[in-house]
């Protein structure tokens, strides 16, 4: 209850799963309460299969029971929205592969000037940025972390620094990295990117402290809690040992 307000649903789910797995030995929390909390979290995400499996566990019905109509309807609506956005993202990618766009990307313009040029010369518009961010967030919520990471990369490549979702995109980048650290093929790469992005985010937060001190304090609290998943992870331990070995 103390940490939950500063974590996103995926990170909170990791903590609940950990407590469920060790509950037989520690008995810190009531297992039934943890199971119900796990279902609440899954319902906030777009992982309908997992949510239904959890519902089956709680209701003590066979796990191979067909998903009920409520879950099916929500899953279909989500997939329709995802497909619709995917089509729009394909259009953005097509614009980005044009000769004019590729030339602009190699000129070393800062993002603000680049975005102006992309709008004037290549047909980009504000909706493109909004769709990129929305699509990346939807992919994250259905646990497609790697694809979500690639979409965020495109957003950060072309979005101006003062765009309304720029700060949220940095948070999204760290969130994806934290989840991808569980992937053995991407562990170290994701850890290094998480550390780099966290430093960028820290600088961005500090630069805005005079504009809204209360919001800055809240962002610092979030950053502190998210850092736990990075600096107390297995990749962090491996990197620390590597540094000590080199010394």
mmCIF file of C-alpha atoms in Angstrom:
data_model
loop_
_atom_site.group_PDB
_atom_site.id
_atom_site.type_symbol
_atom_site.label_atom_id
_atom_site.label_comp_id
_atom_site.label_asym_id
_atom_site.label_seq_id
_atom_site.Cartn_x
_atom_site.Cartn_y
_atom_site.Cartn_z
ATOM 1 C CA UNK A 1 0.000 0.000 0.000
ATOM 2 C CA UNK A 2 2.939 2.340 0.635
ATOM 3 C CA UNK A 3 4.742 1.622 -2.641
ATOM 4 C CA UNK A 4 1.814 1.013 -4.983
ATOM 5 C CA UNK A 5 1.019 4.706 -5.688
ATOM 6 C CA UNK A 6 4.514 5.154 -7.146
ATOM 7 C CA UNK A 7 4.548 2.091 -9.426
ATOM 8 C CA UNK A 8 2.850 1.209 -12.670
ATOM 9 C CA UNK A 9 0.600 -1.852 -12.935
ATOM 10 C CA UNK A 10 3.259 -4.110 -14.478
ATOM 11 C CA UNK A 11 5.742 -3.379 -11.703
ATOM 12 C CA UNK A 12 3.076 -3.862 -9.041
ATOM 13 C CA UNK A 13 2.156 -7.185 -10.642
ATOM 14 C CA UNK A 14 5.785 -8.321 -10.326
ATOM 15 C CA UNK A 15 5.722 -7.540 -6.614
ATOM 16 C CA UNK A 16 2.406 -9.350 -6.066
ATOM 17 C CA UNK A 17 3.632 -12.398 -8.013
ATOM 18 C CA UNK A 18 6.785 -12.450 -5.898
ATOM 19 C CA UNK A 19 4.749 -12.403 -2.697
ATOM 20 C CA UNK A 20 2.466 -15.177 -3.980
ATOM 21 C CA UNK A 21 5.476 -17.359 -4.836
ATOM 22 C CA UNK A 22 7.152 -16.941 -1.438
ATOM 23 C CA UNK A 23 3.922 -16.850 0.562
ATOM 24 C CA UNK A 24 4.189 -20.466 1.671
ATOM 25 C CA UNK A 25 7.348 -19.648 3.600
ATOM 26 C CA UNK A 26 6.983 -16.013 4.631
ATOM 27 C CA UNK A 27 3.227 -15.632 5.167
ATOM 28 C CA UNK A 28 3.654 -11.846 5.017
ATOM 29 C CA UNK A 29 0.333 -11.421 3.229
ATOM 30 C CA UNK A 30 -2.784 -13.534 3.043
ATOM 31 C CA UNK A 31 -2.552 -15.532 -0.188
ATOM 32 C CA UNK A 32 -6.245 -15.120 -0.999
ATOM 33 C CA UNK A 33 -5.928 -11.344 -0.732
ATOM 34 C CA UNK A 34 -2.914 -11.446 -3.025
ATOM 35 C CA UNK A 35 -4.825 -13.506 -5.598
ATOM 36 C CA UNK A 36 -7.691 -10.991 -5.613
ATOM 37 C CA UNK A 37 -5.257 -8.071 -5.878
ATOM 38 C CA UNK A 38 -3.552 -9.808 -8.798
ATOM 39 C CA UNK A 39 -6.878 -10.008 -10.629
ATOM 40 C CA UNK A 40 -7.547 -6.303 -10.043
ATOM 41 C CA UNK A 41 -4.180 -5.436 -11.564
ATOM 42 C CA UNK A 42 -4.636 -7.721 -14.575
ATOM 43 C CA UNK A 43 -8.024 -6.160 -15.278
ATOM 44 C CA UNK A 44 -6.315 -2.763 -15.588
ATOM 45 C CA UNK A 45 -4.054 -4.173 -18.308
ATOM 46 C CA UNK A 46 -4.911 -5.648 -21.690
ATOM 47 C CA UNK A 47 -3.830 -9.193 -20.841
ATOM 48 C CA UNK A 48 -7.244 -10.798 -21.017
ATOM 49 C CA UNK A 49 -6.043 -14.406 -21.100
ATOM 50 C CA UNK A 50 -4.078 -13.923 -17.880
ATOM 51 C CA UNK A 51 -6.961 -12.109 -16.215
ATOM 52 C CA UNK A 52 -9.357 -14.907 -17.125
ATOM 53 C CA UNK A 53 -6.929 -17.557 -15.853
ATOM 54 C CA UNK A 54 -6.697 -15.670 -12.576
ATOM 55 C CA UNK A 55 -10.487 -15.461 -12.390
ATOM 56 C CA UNK A 56 -10.652 -19.230 -12.855
ATOM 57 C CA UNK A 57 -8.227 -19.729 -9.970
ATOM 58 C CA UNK A 58 -10.224 -17.493 -7.639
ATOM 59 C CA UNK A 59 -13.602 -18.959 -8.625
ATOM 60 C CA UNK A 60 -12.178 -22.494 -8.513
ATOM 61 C CA UNK A 61 -13.301 -23.426 -11.992
ATOM 62 C CA UNK A 62 -11.227 -25.490 -14.482
ATOM 63 C CA UNK A 63 -8.434 -23.396 -15.991
ATOM 64 C CA UNK A 64 -9.300 -24.610 -19.509
ATOM 65 C CA UNK A 65 -12.820 -23.147 -19.225
ATOM 66 C CA UNK A 66 -13.648 -20.972 -22.227
ATOM 67 C CA UNK A 67 -13.357 -17.230 -21.625
ATOM 68 C CA UNK A 68 -16.696 -15.653 -20.742
ATOM 69 C CA UNK A 69 -18.479 -13.065 -22.900
ATOM 70 C CA UNK A 70 -17.345 -10.072 -20.820
ATOM 71 C CA UNK A 71 -13.675 -10.858 -21.330
ATOM 72 C CA UNK A 72 -14.198 -11.782 -24.989
ATOM 73 C CA UNK A 73 -15.936 -8.488 -25.720
ATOM 74 C CA UNK A 74 -13.196 -6.430 -24.063
ATOM 75 C CA UNK A 75 -10.497 -8.408 -25.859
ATOM 76 C CA UNK A 76 -12.183 -7.923 -29.242
ATOM 77 C CA UNK A 77 -12.604 -4.180 -28.651
ATOM 78 C CA UNK A 78 -8.955 -3.855 -27.678
ATOM 79 C CA UNK A 79 -7.753 -5.845 -30.702
ATOM 80 C CA UNK A 80 -9.904 -3.709 -33.023
ATOM 81 C CA UNK A 81 -8.408 -0.517 -31.547
ATOM 82 C CA UNK A 82 -4.918 -1.972 -31.817
ATOM 83 C CA UNK A 83 -5.418 -2.958 -35.456
ATOM 84 C CA UNK A 84 -6.786 0.488 -36.284
ATOM 85 C CA UNK A 85 -3.776 2.196 -34.742
ATOM 86 C CA UNK A 86 -1.386 -0.271 -36.382
ATOM 87 C CA UNK A 87 -2.694 0.845 -39.789
ATOM 88 C CA UNK A 88 -2.062 4.491 -38.880
ATOM 89 C CA UNK A 89 1.438 3.657 -37.628
ATOM 90 C CA UNK A 90 2.200 1.937 -40.944
ATOM 91 C CA UNK A 91 1.356 5.239 -42.650
ATOM 92 C CA UNK A 92 3.782 7.064 -40.330
ATOM 93 C CA UNK A 93 6.511 4.535 -41.133
ATOM 94 C CA UNK A 94 5.863 5.006 -44.855
ATOM 95 C CA UNK A 95 6.316 8.772 -44.495
ATOM 96 C CA UNK A 96 9.497 8.189 -42.518
ATOM 97 C CA UNK A 97 11.041 5.995 -45.233
ATOM 98 C CA UNK A 98 10.596 8.631 -47.948
ATOM 99 C CA UNK A 99 13.752 10.098 -49.473
ATOM 100 C CA UNK A 100 12.907 13.563 -48.131
ATOM 101 C CA UNK A 101 12.449 12.310 -44.552
ATOM 102 C CA UNK A 102 15.622 10.225 -44.642
ATOM 103 C CA UNK A 103 17.594 13.222 -45.845
ATOM 104 C CA UNK A 104 16.233 15.380 -43.009
ATOM 105 C CA UNK A 105 17.133 12.715 -40.447
ATOM 106 C CA UNK A 106 20.776 12.746 -41.558
ATOM 107 C CA UNK A 107 21.168 16.523 -41.314
ATOM 108 C CA UNK A 108 21.659 16.562 -37.545
ATOM 109 C CA UNK A 109 18.827 18.986 -36.818
ATOM 110 C CA UNK A 110 17.590 19.183 -33.236
ATOM 111 C CA UNK A 111 14.149 17.635 -32.726
ATOM 112 C CA UNK A 112 12.286 20.947 -32.707
ATOM 113 C CA UNK A 113 13.662 22.027 -36.083
ATOM 114 C CA UNK A 114 13.397 18.483 -37.459
ATOM 115 C CA UNK A 115 9.705 18.258 -36.603
ATOM 116 C CA UNK A 116 8.956 21.567 -38.322
ATOM 117 C CA UNK A 117 10.740 20.341 -41.452
ATOM 118 C CA UNK A 118 8.966 16.953 -41.375
ATOM 119 C CA UNK A 119 5.586 18.690 -41.224
ATOM 120 C CA UNK A 120 6.406 21.128 -44.019
ATOM 121 C CA UNK A 121 8.185 18.766 -46.412
ATOM 122 C CA UNK A 122 6.956 15.235 -45.650
ATOM 123 C CA UNK A 123 3.296 15.548 -44.654
ATOM 124 C CA UNK A 124 3.665 14.720 -40.969
ATOM 125 C CA UNK A 125 1.069 16.095 -38.534
ATOM 126 C CA UNK A 126 0.447 16.269 -34.775
ATOM 127 C CA UNK A 127 -1.839 13.252 -34.886
ATOM 128 C CA UNK A 128 1.114 11.113 -35.996
ATOM 129 C CA UNK A 129 2.890 11.761 -32.698
ATOM 130 C CA UNK A 130 -0.263 11.105 -30.676
ATOM 131 C CA UNK A 131 -0.844 7.812 -32.492
ATOM 132 C CA UNK A 132 2.762 6.688 -31.994
ATOM 133 C CA UNK A 133 2.525 7.290 -28.257
ATOM 134 C CA UNK A 134 -0.909 5.661 -27.913
ATOM 135 C CA UNK A 135 0.177 2.612 -29.897
ATOM 136 C CA UNK A 136 3.348 2.182 -27.835
ATOM 137 C CA UNK A 137 1.317 2.379 -24.610
ATOM 138 C CA UNK A 138 -1.213 -0.169 -25.854
ATOM 139 C CA UNK A 139 1.577 -2.558 -26.831
ATOM 140 C CA UNK A 140 3.115 -2.155 -23.376
ATOM 141 C CA UNK A 141 -0.200 -2.911 -21.691
ATOM 142 C CA UNK A 142 -0.567 -6.186 -23.600
ATOM 143 C CA UNK A 143 3.038 -7.137 -22.759
ATOM 144 C CA UNK A 144 4.445 -6.594 -26.261
ATOM 145 C CA UNK A 145 7.408 -4.790 -24.730
ATOM 146 C CA UNK A 146 9.907 -5.156 -27.563
ATOM 147 C CA UNK A 147 7.538 -3.851 -30.224
ATOM 148 C CA UNK A 148 6.404 -1.066 -27.894
ATOM 149 C CA UNK A 149 10.026 -0.090 -27.409
ATOM 150 C CA UNK A 150 10.550 0.182 -31.179
ATOM 151 C CA UNK A 151 7.503 2.457 -31.560
ATOM 152 C CA UNK A 152 8.694 4.705 -28.733
ATOM 153 C CA UNK A 153 12.049 4.949 -30.498
ATOM 154 C CA UNK A 154 10.295 6.377 -33.578
ATOM 155 C CA UNK A 155 8.356 8.822 -31.410
ATOM 156 C CA UNK A 156 11.497 10.075 -29.654
ATOM 157 C CA UNK A 157 13.326 10.264 -32.984
ATOM 158 C CA UNK A 158 10.945 12.837 -34.456
ATOM 159 C CA UNK A 159 8.953 14.402 -31.588
ATOM 160 C CA UNK A 160 9.898 17.965 -30.544
ATOM 161 C CA UNK A 161 11.258 18.289 -27.025
ATOM 162 C CA UNK A 162 8.320 20.399 -25.897
ATOM 163 C CA UNK A 163 5.701 17.891 -27.069
ATOM 164 C CA UNK A 164 3.073 17.145 -24.424
ATOM 165 C CA UNK A 165 3.986 13.437 -24.286
ATOM 166 C CA UNK A 166 7.769 13.786 -24.319
ATOM 167 C CA UNK A 167 8.173 13.216 -20.569
ATOM 168 C CA UNK A 168 5.715 10.309 -20.581
ATOM 169 C CA UNK A 169 7.686 8.714 -23.428
ATOM 170 C CA UNK A 170 10.820 8.715 -21.252
ATOM 171 C CA UNK A 171 8.870 6.966 -18.492
ATOM 172 C CA UNK A 172 7.575 4.487 -21.079
ATOM 173 C CA UNK A 173 11.092 3.795 -22.297
ATOM 174 C CA UNK A 174 12.270 2.946 -18.782
ATOM 175 C CA UNK A 175 9.189 0.805 -18.170
ATOM 176 C CA UNK A 176 9.886 -1.263 -21.298
ATOM 177 C CA UNK A 177 13.543 -1.672 -20.351
ATOM 178 C CA UNK A 178 12.614 -2.941 -16.875
ATOM 179 C CA UNK A 179 10.370 -5.617 -18.380
ATOM 180 C CA UNK A 180 12.884 -6.565 -21.092
ATOM 181 C CA UNK A 181 15.613 -7.160 -18.515
ATOM 182 C CA UNK A 182 13.902 -10.525 -17.925
ATOM 183 C CA UNK A 183 14.707 -11.463 -21.531
ATOM 184 C CA UNK A 184 18.089 -13.227 -21.437
ATOM 185 C CA UNK A 185 18.935 -12.037 -24.939
ATOM 186 C CA UNK A 186 18.323 -8.383 -23.990
ATOM 187 C CA UNK A 187 19.243 -8.285 -20.299
ATOM 188 C CA UNK A 188 22.437 -6.234 -20.367
ATOM 189 C CA UNK A 189 21.359 -4.032 -23.275
ATOM 190 C CA UNK A 190 18.060 -3.199 -21.538
ATOM 191 C CA UNK A 191 19.818 -2.529 -18.240
ATOM 192 C CA UNK A 192 22.256 -0.085 -19.850
ATOM 193 C CA UNK A 193 19.459 1.693 -21.715
ATOM 194 C CA UNK A 194 17.377 1.884 -18.530
ATOM 195 C CA UNK A 195 20.262 3.529 -16.664
ATOM 196 C CA UNK A 196 20.888 6.006 -19.503
ATOM 197 C CA UNK A 197 17.203 6.882 -19.856
ATOM 198 C CA UNK A 198 16.829 7.227 -16.104
ATOM 199 C CA UNK A 199 19.634 9.778 -16.052
ATOM 200 C CA UNK A 200 17.986 11.669 -18.935
ATOM 201 C CA UNK A 201 14.673 11.593 -17.088
ATOM 202 C CA UNK A 202 16.311 12.817 -13.889
ATOM 203 C CA UNK A 203 17.790 15.794 -15.755
ATOM 204 C CA UNK A 204 14.433 16.563 -17.383
ATOM 205 C CA UNK A 205 12.658 16.492 -14.012
ATOM 206 C CA UNK A 206 15.237 18.757 -12.401
ATOM 207 C CA UNK A 207 14.996 21.303 -15.215
ATOM 208 C CA UNK A 208 11.262 21.679 -14.591
ATOM 209 C CA UNK A 209 11.423 22.074 -10.794
ATOM 210 C CA UNK A 210 10.854 25.826 -10.896
ATOM 211 C CA UNK A 211 7.736 25.479 -13.071
ATOM 212 C CA UNK A 212 5.840 23.120 -10.754
ATOM 213 C CA UNK A 213 7.618 22.176 -7.474
ATOM 214 C CA UNK A 214 4.863 19.778 -6.357
ATOM 215 C CA UNK A 215 4.876 17.885 -9.646
ATOM 216 C CA UNK A 216 8.679 17.716 -9.485
ATOM 217 C CA UNK A 217 8.470 16.175 -6.006
ATOM 218 C CA UNK A 218 5.977 13.571 -7.267
ATOM 219 C CA UNK A 219 8.188 12.750 -10.259
ATOM 220 C CA UNK A 220 11.204 12.328 -7.976
ATOM 221 C CA UNK A 221 9.233 9.887 -5.813
ATOM 222 C CA UNK A 222 8.271 7.864 -8.883
ATOM 223 C CA UNK A 223 11.859 7.879 -10.126
ATOM 224 C CA UNK A 224 13.153 6.640 -6.771
ATOM 225 C CA UNK A 225 10.747 3.695 -6.715
ATOM 226 C CA UNK A 226 11.275 2.727 -10.353
ATOM 227 C CA UNK A 227 15.035 2.797 -9.803
ATOM 228 C CA UNK A 228 14.657 -0.118 -7.376
ATOM 229 C CA UNK A 229 13.744 -2.403 -10.298
ATOM 230 C CA UNK A 230 16.916 -1.339 -12.103
ATOM 231 C CA UNK A 231 19.614 -1.032 -9.457
ATOM 232 C CA UNK A 232 18.497 -4.056 -7.421
ATOM 233 C CA UNK A 233 18.135 -6.317 -10.462
ATOM 234 C CA UNK A 234 20.281 -9.273 -11.516
ATOM 235 C CA UNK A 235 21.867 -7.269 -14.388
ATOM 236 C CA UNK A 236 22.886 -4.594 -11.879
ATOM 237 C CA UNK A 237 24.540 -7.234 -9.701
ATOM 238 C CA UNK A 238 26.377 -8.715 -12.683
ATOM 239 C CA UNK A 239 27.616 -5.297 -13.800
ATOM 240 C CA UNK A 240 28.725 -4.452 -10.277
ATOM 241 C CA UNK A 241 30.711 -7.675 -10.046
ATOM 242 C CA UNK A 242 32.258 -6.999 -13.442
ATOM 243 C CA UNK A 243 33.419 -3.564 -12.285
ATOM 244 C CA UNK A 244 34.932 -5.000 -9.099
ATOM 245 C CA UNK A 245 36.674 -7.730 -11.117
ATOM 246 C CA UNK A 246 38.209 -5.167 -13.461
ATOM 247 C CA UNK A 247 39.419 -3.132 -10.501
#
